[in-house]
mmCIF file of C-alpha atoms in Angstrom:
data_model
loop_
_atom_site.group_PDB
_atom_site.id
_atom_site.type_symbol
_atom_site.label_atom_id
_atom_site.label_comp_id
_atom_site.label_asym_id
_atom_site.label_seq_id
_atom_site.Cartn_x
_atom_site.Cartn_y
_atom_site.Cartn_z
ATOM 1 C CA MET A 1 -11.763 13.157 -21.664
ATOM 2 C CA VAL A 2 -8.813 15.454 -22.470
ATOM 3 C CA ASP A 3 -9.037 16.960 -18.998
ATOM 4 C CA ASN A 4 -9.049 13.469 -17.474
ATOM 5 C CA TYR A 5 -5.890 12.536 -19.398
ATOM 6 C CA THR A 6 -4.233 15.815 -18.380
ATOM 7 C CA GLN A 7 -5.005 15.127 -14.731
ATOM 8 C CA GLN A 8 -3.724 11.554 -15.071
ATOM 9 C CA ILE A 9 -0.479 12.726 -16.670
ATOM 10 C CA ASP A 10 0.074 15.504 -14.127
ATOM 11 C CA LYS A 11 -0.588 13.122 -11.246
ATOM 12 C CA SER A 12 1.737 10.441 -12.625
ATOM 13 C CA ILE A 13 4.648 12.750 -13.451
ATOM 14 C CA GLY A 14 4.233 14.598 -10.148
ATOM 15 C CA ALA A 15 4.361 11.328 -8.211
ATOM 16 C CA LEU A 16 7.496 10.291 -10.093
ATOM 17 C CA PHE A 17 9.322 13.557 -9.457
ATOM 18 C CA ASP A 18 8.331 13.463 -5.784
ATOM 19 C CA SER A 19 9.569 9.875 -5.352
ATOM 20 C CA ILE A 20 13.014 10.517 -6.865
ATOM 21 C CA SER A 21 13.708 14.051 -5.671
ATOM 22 C CA GLN A 22 15.458 12.806 -2.522
ATOM 23 C CA ARG A 23 17.780 10.536 -4.515
ATOM 24 C CA PHE A 24 19.067 13.054 -7.038
ATOM 25 C CA SER A 25 20.813 16.402 -7.006
ATOM 26 C CA ALA A 26 19.082 19.570 -8.143
ATOM 27 C CA ASP A 27 21.095 19.474 -11.393
ATOM 28 C CA ASP A 28 20.010 15.896 -12.133
ATOM 29 C CA MET A 29 16.368 16.775 -11.421
ATOM 30 C CA VAL A 30 16.602 19.658 -13.901
ATOM 31 C CA ARG A 31 17.944 17.259 -16.568
ATOM 32 C CA ILE A 32 15.231 14.695 -15.830
ATOM 33 C CA GLU A 33 12.480 17.317 -16.021
ATOM 34 C CA ARG A 34 13.926 18.647 -19.298
ATOM 35 C CA ALA A 35 13.826 15.121 -20.735
ATOM 36 C CA TYR A 36 10.182 14.751 -19.758
ATOM 37 C CA LEU A 37 9.275 18.107 -21.336
ATOM 38 C CA LEU A 38 11.064 17.170 -24.567
ATOM 39 C CA ALA A 39 9.274 13.804 -24.692
ATOM 40 C CA ALA A 40 5.910 15.440 -23.973
ATOM 41 C CA GLU A 41 6.455 17.952 -26.801
ATOM 42 C CA ALA A 42 7.768 15.313 -29.244
ATOM 43 C CA HIS A 43 4.856 12.931 -28.655
ATOM 44 C CA SER A 44 2.195 15.641 -28.255
ATOM 45 C CA ASP A 45 0.226 14.635 -31.375
ATOM 46 C CA GLN A 46 0.533 10.874 -30.870
ATOM 47 C CA ARG A 47 -1.893 8.440 -29.259
ATOM 48 C CA ARG A 48 -1.602 4.861 -28.052
ATOM 49 C CA LYS A 49 -3.935 2.163 -29.394
ATOM 50 C CA SER A 50 -6.077 2.707 -26.305
ATOM 51 C CA GLY A 51 -6.622 6.348 -27.319
ATOM 52 C CA GLU A 52 -4.463 7.666 -24.463
ATOM 53 C CA PRO A 53 -1.865 10.369 -25.134
ATOM 54 C CA TYR A 54 1.384 8.610 -26.037
ATOM 55 C CA ILE A 55 3.374 10.388 -23.312
ATOM 56 C CA ILE A 56 1.672 8.136 -20.744
ATOM 57 C CA HIS A 57 3.901 5.284 -21.979
ATOM 58 C CA PRO A 58 7.324 7.018 -21.592
ATOM 59 C CA ILE A 59 6.236 8.238 -18.138
ATOM 60 C CA ALA A 60 5.340 4.665 -17.145
ATOM 61 C CA VAL A 61 8.659 3.285 -18.470
ATOM 62 C CA ALA A 62 10.567 6.006 -16.590
ATOM 63 C CA ARG A 63 8.669 5.094 -13.403
ATOM 64 C CA ILE A 64 9.637 1.427 -13.781
ATOM 65 C CA ILE A 65 13.278 2.434 -14.283
ATOM 66 C CA ALA A 66 13.217 4.886 -11.353
ATOM 67 C CA GLU A 67 10.994 3.132 -8.809
ATOM 68 C CA GLU A 68 10.977 -0.597 -9.575
ATOM 69 C CA LEU A 69 14.625 -0.854 -10.684
ATOM 70 C CA GLU A 70 15.969 2.195 -8.802
ATOM 71 C CA LEU A 71 18.371 3.209 -11.579
ATOM 72 C CA GLY A 72 20.169 6.532 -11.957
ATOM 73 C CA ALA A 73 19.438 9.791 -13.722
ATOM 74 C CA ASN A 74 20.725 8.908 -17.210
ATOM 75 C CA PRO A 75 18.621 5.705 -17.544
ATOM 76 C CA ILE A 76 15.549 7.642 -16.348
ATOM 77 C CA ILE A 77 16.226 10.355 -18.935
ATOM 78 C CA ALA A 78 16.714 7.705 -21.643
ATOM 79 C CA ALA A 79 13.456 6.033 -20.579
ATOM 80 C CA PHE A 80 11.551 9.275 -21.193
ATOM 81 C CA LEU A 81 13.230 9.606 -24.595
ATOM 82 C CA HIS A 82 13.338 5.949 -25.659
ATOM 83 C CA ASP A 83 10.781 6.357 -28.503
ATOM 84 C CA VAL A 84 11.556 9.940 -29.500
ATOM 85 C CA VAL A 85 14.079 9.154 -32.259
ATOM 86 C CA GLU A 86 12.121 6.155 -33.565
ATOM 87 C CA ASP A 87 8.715 7.870 -33.699
ATOM 88 C CA THR A 88 9.407 11.614 -34.160
ATOM 89 C CA ASP A 89 11.705 13.953 -36.113
ATOM 90 C CA TYR A 90 14.296 14.244 -33.340
ATOM 91 C CA THR A 91 17.721 12.714 -34.036
ATOM 92 C CA ILE A 92 20.304 10.977 -31.869
ATOM 93 C CA GLU A 93 22.622 13.939 -32.382
ATOM 94 C CA GLN A 94 20.029 16.298 -30.953
ATOM 95 C CA ILE A 95 19.649 13.997 -27.943
ATOM 96 C CA ARG A 96 23.448 13.944 -27.573
ATOM 97 C CA GLU A 97 23.690 17.756 -27.684
ATOM 98 C CA ARG A 98 21.035 18.162 -24.989
ATOM 99 C CA PHE A 99 21.739 15.233 -22.659
ATOM 100 C CA GLY A 100 25.229 13.896 -23.402
ATOM 101 C CA ASP A 101 26.866 10.772 -24.821
ATOM 102 C CA ASP A 102 25.584 8.270 -22.238
ATOM 103 C CA VAL A 103 21.928 9.148 -22.780
ATOM 104 C CA ALA A 104 22.413 9.237 -26.563
ATOM 105 C CA PHE A 105 23.940 5.745 -26.465
ATOM 106 C CA LEU A 106 21.065 4.333 -24.414
ATOM 107 C CA VAL A 107 18.426 5.870 -26.685
ATOM 108 C CA ALA A 108 20.242 4.629 -29.793
ATOM 109 C CA ALA A 109 20.538 1.112 -28.329
ATOM 110 C CA VAL A 110 16.768 0.791 -27.848
ATOM 111 C CA THR A 111 15.769 2.539 -31.083
ATOM 112 C CA LYS A 112 14.794 0.076 -33.820
ATOM 113 C CA GLN A 113 16.883 0.707 -36.904
ATOM 114 C CA LYS A 114 14.950 1.229 -40.126
ATOM 115 C CA LYS A 115 16.592 -0.682 -42.963
ATOM 116 C CA ALA A 116 15.736 -1.342 -46.578
ATOM 117 C CA LYS A 117 16.887 -4.946 -46.063
ATOM 118 C CA TYR A 118 17.334 -6.830 -42.797
ATOM 119 C CA GLN A 119 20.173 -9.306 -42.335
ATOM 120 C CA HIS A 120 17.875 -11.983 -40.873
ATOM 121 C CA SER A 121 14.485 -10.469 -40.009
ATOM 122 C CA LYS A 122 13.342 -7.174 -38.522
ATOM 123 C CA GLN A 123 12.758 -8.728 -35.108
ATOM 124 C CA VAL A 124 15.970 -10.776 -34.991
ATOM 125 C CA ASP A 125 18.051 -7.793 -36.088
ATOM 126 C CA ASN A 126 16.372 -5.770 -33.342
ATOM 127 C CA PHE A 127 17.199 -8.470 -30.775
ATOM 128 C CA ARG A 128 20.812 -8.499 -31.939
ATOM 129 C CA GLN A 129 21.088 -4.726 -31.659
ATOM 130 C CA ILE A 130 19.749 -4.822 -28.083
ATOM 131 C CA LEU A 131 22.020 -7.658 -26.971
ATOM 132 C CA GLU A 132 25.155 -6.243 -28.573
ATOM 133 C CA SER A 133 24.671 -3.017 -26.582
ATOM 134 C CA VAL A 134 25.470 -4.906 -23.360
ATOM 135 C CA SER A 135 29.142 -4.799 -24.302
ATOM 136 C CA PHE A 136 29.035 -1.126 -23.346
ATOM 137 C CA ASP A 137 26.176 -0.614 -20.875
ATOM 138 C CA ILE A 138 23.730 -3.070 -19.330
ATOM 139 C CA HIS A 139 21.236 -0.255 -18.730
ATOM 140 C CA ALA A 140 20.101 -0.442 -22.370
ATOM 141 C CA LEU A 141 18.760 -3.950 -21.697
ATOM 142 C CA LEU A 142 16.989 -2.759 -18.568
ATOM 143 C CA ILE A 143 15.257 0.090 -20.420
ATOM 144 C CA LYS A 144 14.097 -2.341 -23.093
ATOM 145 C CA LEU A 145 12.769 -4.705 -20.423
ATOM 146 C CA ALA A 146 10.933 -1.817 -18.729
ATOM 147 C CA ASP A 147 9.468 -0.826 -22.099
ATOM 148 C CA ARG A 148 8.273 -4.367 -22.714
ATOM 149 C CA LEU A 149 6.921 -4.705 -19.170
ATOM 150 C CA HIS A 150 4.683 -1.647 -19.528
ATOM 151 C CA ASN A 151 3.548 -2.762 -22.989
ATOM 152 C CA MET A 152 2.560 -6.117 -21.525
ATOM 153 C CA ARG A 153 0.741 -4.472 -18.610
ATOM 154 C CA THR A 154 -1.373 -2.524 -21.128
ATOM 155 C CA LEU A 155 -1.674 -5.149 -23.865
ATOM 156 C CA ASN A 156 -5.460 -5.437 -23.580
ATOM 157 C CA SER A 157 -5.858 -2.372 -25.816
ATOM 158 C CA MET A 158 -4.258 -4.158 -28.789
ATOM 159 C CA ARG A 159 -5.924 -6.335 -31.438
ATOM 160 C CA SER A 160 -5.918 -10.037 -30.581
ATOM 161 C CA ASP A 161 -3.407 -10.893 -33.333
ATOM 162 C CA LYS A 162 -1.006 -8.226 -32.022
ATOM 163 C CA GLN A 163 -1.528 -9.500 -28.482
ATOM 164 C CA MET A 164 -0.454 -12.983 -29.579
ATOM 165 C CA LYS A 165 2.596 -11.672 -31.451
ATOM 166 C CA ILE A 166 3.800 -9.467 -28.583
ATOM 167 C CA ALA A 167 3.065 -12.118 -25.934
ATOM 168 C CA GLY A 168 4.972 -14.702 -27.994
ATOM 169 C CA GLU A 169 8.008 -12.420 -28.285
ATOM 170 C CA THR A 170 7.854 -11.786 -24.555
ATOM 171 C CA ASP A 171 7.854 -15.471 -23.662
ATOM 172 C CA TYR A 172 10.511 -16.237 -26.279
ATOM 173 C CA PHE A 173 12.969 -13.423 -25.604
ATOM 174 C CA TYR A 174 12.225 -10.930 -22.837
ATOM 175 C CA ALA A 175 11.263 -13.243 -19.958
ATOM 176 C CA PRO A 176 14.371 -15.450 -20.471
ATOM 177 C CA LEU A 177 16.481 -12.299 -20.718
ATOM 178 C CA ALA A 178 15.095 -11.061 -17.383
ATOM 179 C CA HIS A 179 15.887 -14.479 -15.928
ATOM 180 C CA ARG A 180 19.504 -14.338 -17.104
ATOM 181 C CA LEU A 181 19.842 -10.881 -15.560
ATOM 182 C CA GLY A 182 18.552 -12.195 -12.230
ATOM 183 C CA LEU A 183 15.437 -9.999 -12.355
ATOM 184 C CA TYR A 184 13.121 -12.648 -10.924
ATOM 185 C CA TYR A 185 10.134 -10.371 -10.262
ATOM 186 C CA ILE A 186 10.147 -8.964 -13.786
ATOM 187 C CA LYS A 187 10.692 -12.406 -15.294
ATOM 188 C CA ARG A 188 7.739 -13.818 -13.339
ATOM 189 C CA GLU A 189 5.408 -10.969 -14.302
ATOM 190 C CA LEU A 190 6.386 -11.181 -17.978
ATOM 191 C CA GLU A 191 5.820 -14.957 -18.015
ATOM 192 C CA ASN A 192 2.378 -14.663 -16.438
ATOM 193 C CA LEU A 193 1.284 -11.759 -18.635
ATOM 194 C CA SER A 194 2.462 -13.604 -21.741
ATOM 195 C CA PHE A 195 0.633 -16.774 -20.646
ATOM 196 C CA ARG A 196 -2.540 -14.748 -19.984
ATOM 197 C CA TYR A 197 -2.709 -13.658 -23.630
ATOM 198 C CA ARG A 198 -1.351 -16.798 -25.294
ATOM 199 C CA CYS A 199 -3.552 -19.208 -23.332
ATOM 200 C CA PRO A 200 -6.401 -17.146 -21.844
ATOM 201 C CA ARG A 201 -8.650 -20.064 -20.852
ATOM 202 C CA GLU A 202 -5.846 -21.992 -19.169
ATOM 203 C CA TYR A 203 -4.657 -18.831 -17.422
ATOM 204 C CA ALA A 204 -8.137 -18.014 -16.110
ATOM 205 C CA PHE A 205 -8.666 -21.587 -14.887
ATOM 206 C CA LEU A 206 -5.330 -21.798 -13.084
ATOM 207 C CA GLU A 207 -5.618 -18.317 -11.575
ATOM 208 C CA SER A 208 -9.060 -19.246 -10.210
ATOM 209 C CA GLU A 209 -7.864 -22.590 -8.839
ATOM 210 C CA LEU A 210 -4.800 -21.065 -7.197
ATOM 211 C CA ASN A 211 -6.886 -18.376 -5.524
ATOM 212 C CA LYS A 212 -9.438 -20.960 -4.411
ATOM 213 C CA GLU A 213 -6.811 -23.271 -2.927
ATOM 214 C CA LEU A 214 -4.996 -20.432 -1.189
ATOM 215 C CA LYS A 215 -8.252 -19.258 0.365
ATOM 216 C CA GLU A 216 -8.952 -22.781 1.639
ATOM 217 C CA ARG A 217 -5.456 -23.185 3.101
ATOM 218 C CA GLU A 218 -4.735 -19.627 4.172
ATOM 219 C CA GLN A 219 -5.810 -19.995 7.787
ATOM 220 C CA GLY A 220 -3.672 -23.098 8.319
ATOM 221 C CA LEU A 221 -0.673 -21.485 6.617
ATOM 222 C CA LYS A 222 -0.993 -18.330 8.714
ATOM 223 C CA SER A 223 -1.228 -20.401 11.897
ATOM 224 C CA PHE A 224 1.946 -22.256 10.882
ATOM 225 C CA MET A 225 3.706 -18.979 10.075
ATOM 226 C CA PHE A 226 2.716 -17.514 13.443
ATOM 227 C CA GLU A 227 4.215 -20.560 15.166
ATOM 228 C CA ILE A 228 7.442 -20.151 13.155
ATOM 229 C CA GLU A 229 7.750 -16.472 14.095
ATOM 230 C CA ARG A 230 7.157 -17.224 17.781
ATOM 231 C CA LEU A 231 9.709 -20.040 17.660
ATOM 232 C CA LEU A 232 12.339 -17.756 16.133
ATOM 233 C CA GLU A 233 11.666 -14.994 18.669
ATOM 234 C CA ASN A 234 12.055 -17.493 21.516
ATOM 235 C CA ASN A 235 15.485 -18.321 20.073
ATOM 236 C CA ASP A 236 16.561 -14.652 19.896
ATOM 237 C CA ILE A 237 16.098 -14.263 16.155
ATOM 238 C CA LEU A 238 14.232 -10.987 16.185
ATOM 239 C CA MET A 239 12.652 -8.977 13.382
ATOM 240 C CA ALA A 240 12.383 -12.010 11.091
ATOM 241 C CA ARG A 241 9.170 -12.037 9.059
ATOM 242 C CA THR A 242 7.216 -14.650 7.145
ATOM 243 C CA GLU A 243 5.062 -14.378 4.047
ATOM 244 C CA ILE A 244 3.137 -16.644 1.692
ATOM 245 C CA TYR A 245 4.307 -16.571 -1.894
ATOM 246 C CA SER A 246 2.364 -17.944 -4.868
ATOM 247 C CA ARG A 247 4.260 -19.191 -7.894
ATOM 248 C CA GLY A 248 1.475 -18.115 -10.275
ATOM 249 C CA PRO A 249 -0.518 -19.603 -13.190
ATOM 250 C CA TYR A 250 2.383 -19.952 -15.617
ATOM 251 C CA ASN A 251 4.495 -21.919 -13.130
ATOM 252 C CA ALA A 252 1.539 -24.214 -12.355
ATOM 253 C CA TRP A 253 0.913 -24.788 -16.074
ATOM 254 C CA ARG A 254 4.585 -25.550 -16.714
ATOM 255 C CA LYS A 255 4.657 -28.096 -13.880
ATOM 256 C CA MET A 256 1.466 -29.780 -15.104
ATOM 257 C CA HIS A 257 2.876 -30.198 -18.605
ATOM 258 C CA GLY A 258 6.375 -31.113 -17.432
ATOM 259 C CA ARG A 259 5.107 -33.851 -15.108
ATOM 260 C CA GLY A 260 2.081 -34.957 -17.081
ATOM 261 C CA CYS A 261 -0.384 -34.407 -14.236
ATOM 262 C CA ASP A 262 -3.434 -32.302 -13.421
ATOM 263 C CA PHE A 263 -3.596 -29.236 -11.175
ATOM 264 C CA ASN A 264 -4.459 -31.203 -8.038
ATOM 265 C CA HIS A 265 -1.301 -33.321 -8.275
ATOM 266 C CA ILE A 266 1.364 -30.646 -8.652
ATOM 267 C CA GLU A 267 3.418 -29.576 -5.660
ATOM 268 C CA GLY A 268 4.920 -26.246 -4.723
ATOM 269 C CA LYS A 269 2.051 -23.946 -5.728
ATOM 270 C CA TYR A 270 2.869 -21.860 -2.658
ATOM 271 C CA TYR A 271 5.804 -21.557 -0.342
ATOM 272 C CA ILE A 272 6.516 -19.766 2.916
ATOM 273 C CA ARG A 273 9.367 -17.310 2.884
ATOM 274 C CA ILE A 274 11.276 -16.545 6.096
ATOM 275 C CA ILE A 275 13.161 -13.268 5.722
ATOM 276 C CA TYR A 276 15.669 -12.201 8.339
ATOM 277 C CA PRO A 277 17.463 -8.829 8.641
ATOM 278 C CA ASN A 278 20.995 -8.425 7.399
ATOM 279 C CA THR A 279 23.374 -8.808 10.321
ATOM 280 C CA HIS A 280 27.107 -8.600 10.944
ATOM 281 C CA ASP A 281 26.915 -11.028 13.879
ATOM 282 C CA TYR A 282 26.565 -14.067 11.619
ATOM 283 C CA SER A 283 27.305 -14.867 8.014
ATOM 284 C CA GLU A 284 24.160 -15.347 5.921
ATOM 285 C CA LYS A 285 24.886 -19.041 5.611
ATOM 286 C CA ASP A 286 25.314 -19.427 9.382
ATOM 287 C CA MET A 287 22.087 -17.526 10.075
ATOM 288 C CA SER A 288 20.161 -19.584 7.524
ATOM 289 C CA LEU A 289 21.510 -22.813 9.029
ATOM 290 C CA LYS A 290 20.671 -21.593 12.522
ATOM 291 C CA ILE A 291 17.058 -20.963 11.474
ATOM 292 C CA TYR A 292 16.974 -24.323 9.694
ATOM 293 C CA SER A 293 18.213 -26.045 12.868
ATOM 294 C CA ILE A 294 15.601 -24.313 15.042
ATOM 295 C CA LEU A 295 12.805 -25.264 12.661
ATOM 296 C CA THR A 296 13.828 -28.904 12.266
ATOM 297 C CA ASP A 297 14.127 -29.308 16.028
ATOM 298 C CA ARG A 298 10.413 -28.506 16.203
ATOM 299 C CA PHE A 299 8.993 -29.718 12.854
ATOM 300 C CA LYS A 300 9.697 -32.919 10.921
ATOM 301 C CA GLU A 301 11.838 -32.404 7.817
ATOM 302 C CA LYS A 302 10.947 -34.161 4.562
ATOM 303 C CA PRO A 303 13.917 -36.376 3.614
ATOM 304 C CA GLY A 304 15.847 -35.092 0.610
ATOM 305 C CA SER A 305 14.053 -31.742 0.563
ATOM 306 C CA VAL A 306 16.995 -29.499 1.486
ATOM 307 C CA ALA A 307 18.373 -27.280 -1.297
ATOM 308 C CA ASN A 308 21.268 -24.938 -0.528
ATOM 309 C CA TYR A 309 21.360 -22.028 -2.995
ATOM 310 C CA ILE A 310 23.526 -19.850 -0.781
ATOM 311 C CA ASP A 311 26.790 -21.394 -1.836
ATOM 312 C CA PRO A 312 26.746 -21.814 -4.693
ATOM 313 C CA PRO A 313 23.898 -19.555 -5.855
ATOM 314 C CA LYS A 314 21.942 -20.327 -9.008
ATOM 315 C CA ALA A 315 23.416 -19.159 -12.314
ATOM 316 C CA ASN A 316 21.278 -15.998 -12.268
ATOM 317 C CA GLY A 317 22.513 -15.075 -8.779
ATOM 318 C CA TYR A 318 19.503 -16.343 -6.773
ATOM 319 C CA GLN A 319 20.325 -17.277 -3.178
ATOM 320 C CA SER A 320 18.228 -18.944 -0.469
ATOM 321 C CA TYR A 321 18.044 -22.078 1.702
ATOM 322 C CA HIS A 322 15.071 -24.382 1.007
ATOM 323 C CA VAL A 323 13.517 -27.174 3.086
ATOM 324 C CA LYS A 324 10.089 -28.852 3.374
ATOM 325 C CA LEU A 325 8.523 -29.201 6.826
ATOM 326 C CA LEU A 326 5.507 -31.112 8.166
ATOM 327 C CA THR A 327 2.958 -28.699 9.634
ATOM 328 C CA PRO A 328 0.709 -29.413 12.642
ATOM 329 C CA GLN A 329 -2.113 -29.683 10.071
ATOM 330 C CA GLY A 330 -0.341 -32.645 8.456
ATOM 331 C CA THR A 331 0.817 -31.011 5.188
ATOM 332 C CA TRP A 332 4.316 -30.644 3.780
ATOM 333 C CA GLU A 333 5.157 -26.984 3.243
ATOM 334 C CA GLU A 334 8.132 -25.602 1.332
ATOM 335 C CA ILE A 335 10.164 -23.059 3.303
ATOM 336 C CA HIS A 336 12.639 -20.573 1.789
ATOM 337 C CA ILE A 337 15.067 -19.003 4.276
ATOM 338 C CA SER A 338 16.534 -15.744 2.960
ATOM 339 C CA SER A 339 18.179 -12.554 4.151
ATOM 340 C CA GLU A 340 16.847 -9.129 3.190
ATOM 341 C CA ARG A 341 19.847 -8.824 0.875
ATOM 342 C CA MET A 342 18.924 -12.072 -0.895
ATOM 343 C CA ILE A 343 15.355 -10.859 -1.403
ATOM 344 C CA ARG A 344 16.619 -7.576 -2.813
ATOM 345 C CA LYS A 345 18.913 -9.522 -5.139
ATOM 346 C CA SER A 346 15.926 -11.543 -6.391
ATOM 347 C CA GLN A 347 14.174 -8.293 -7.255
ATOM 348 C CA PHE A 348 17.068 -6.302 -8.707
ATOM 349 C CA GLY A 349 19.370 -9.059 -9.973
ATOM 350 C CA CYS A 350 22.487 -7.686 -11.632
ATOM 351 C CA ILE A 351 21.852 -4.192 -10.253
ATOM 352 C CA ALA A 352 21.124 -5.187 -6.632
ATOM 353 C CA GLU A 353 24.560 -3.966 -5.588
ATOM 354 C CA SER A 354 25.181 -1.238 -8.123
ATOM 355 C CA THR A 355 28.896 -0.795 -7.678
ATOM 356 C CA GLU A 356 31.113 -0.530 -10.707
ATOM 357 C CA THR A 357 32.835 -3.802 -9.767
ATOM 358 C CA ASN A 358 29.547 -5.663 -9.358
ATOM 359 C CA ILE A 359 28.138 -4.476 -12.691
ATOM 360 C CA THR A 360 31.433 -5.342 -14.397
ATOM 361 C CA ASN A 361 31.349 -8.873 -12.948
ATOM 362 C CA TRP A 362 27.796 -9.409 -14.174
ATOM 363 C CA LEU A 363 28.691 -8.100 -17.609
ATOM 364 C CA GLU A 364 31.690 -10.403 -17.872
ATOM 365 C CA LYS A 365 29.621 -13.403 -16.774
ATOM 366 C CA PHE A 366 26.837 -12.576 -19.207
ATOM 367 C CA LYS A 367 28.750 -11.070 -22.127
ATOM 368 C CA HIS A 368 30.122 -14.259 -23.659
ATOM 369 C CA VAL A 369 26.621 -15.741 -23.847
ATOM 370 C CA LEU A 370 25.284 -12.633 -25.576
ATOM 371 C CA GLN A 371 28.217 -12.415 -27.967
ATOM 372 C CA GLU A 372 27.687 -16.032 -28.975
ATOM 373 C CA MET A 373 23.985 -15.367 -29.490
ATOM 374 C CA ALA A 374 24.632 -12.232 -31.528
ATOM 375 C CA SER A 375 26.989 -14.123 -33.854
ATOM 376 C CA ARG A 376 24.421 -16.753 -34.851
ATOM 377 C CA GLY A 377 22.326 -16.478 -37.940
ATOM 378 C CA LYS A 378 19.164 -18.528 -37.478
ATOM 379 C CA GLU A 379 16.453 -17.135 -35.230
ATOM 380 C CA VAL A 380 15.907 -20.341 -33.252
ATOM 381 C CA GLU A 381 19.624 -20.870 -32.713
ATOM 382 C CA TYR A 382 20.028 -17.203 -31.844
ATOM 383 C CA MET A 383 17.460 -17.378 -29.072
ATOM 384 C CA ASP A 384 18.502 -20.757 -27.611
ATOM 385 C CA GLY A 385 21.380 -19.166 -25.727
ATOM 386 C CA VAL A 386 19.095 -16.925 -23.679
ATOM 387 C CA THR A 387 17.060 -19.608 -21.917
#
């Protein structure tokens, strides 16, 4: 078993270093590797609830930061070290001496403070500490989200009561936080993982029904998508692609409860996404409207179904152009028309365009909400501002 874990760790860390080596300088790679070695030594005697060596968790968090969020060297280093001060004898000052002020700040921001007496409760004080860190660096929030995401992906090793507690916190705090940061993919995964543990029977039922319905409709949807792609090519819109996207069990459950209906009577379980390349020949709005015009010349549009989220975008930065069309099979299908940049923004949110100006603008937009939240005393009031 030890040999198996060693092979798993070596394979995982090797894959991570290989994937980022082209993005970073030799000096940065040395710092990143040093951080991993320190974390591996610090956690060497620790195990997760599953029995795995603890270092598997920091490696996984670093991979989320590096590969799924594509952040820089200091956040990756902090991800490796995020539990070192909390769970071992290392101090923030030792982290600062070895890796600098930025890394020390990030590690301190995600380290739960041990207090004899908490101002409100241990969890609320921890939430406040995380949110207040955004005044200086949004990366602390992203590391905490990556930490929570990996914990949720491996939650099956925990006792059922701990699963419920962690899943409840995730639905209450972390998924709304991801939403406010524009990290749609992370938000969606956190919501579904939380729902899976909070309501396992409902989750299993809805997952099965969604898969069953998609299988029944897949051929018709693919035929419709093929016709869309051919239509766009005939109108000189090349390299556009289509894909089917499922909204997932949690979204279906929320719609059922919000509208007071059963699974068979909710709409929008799936939608078709049309993604076109970024181009300098047209503005994104003009290209989206051009595609919309081509589609509605061929397919009937459902009255009142158009939603323009290009200007203005949603509060979390989401952009797309939505419309419902009647397919040759006689069904109304929701279509989202997006550029590659818009899709990337849905995935990376506030860090999609990681310029100093862009990050500053996101911080300014988000900071006043967080400051208001951090100033409140009651837990329910404190969390209301996130959603």
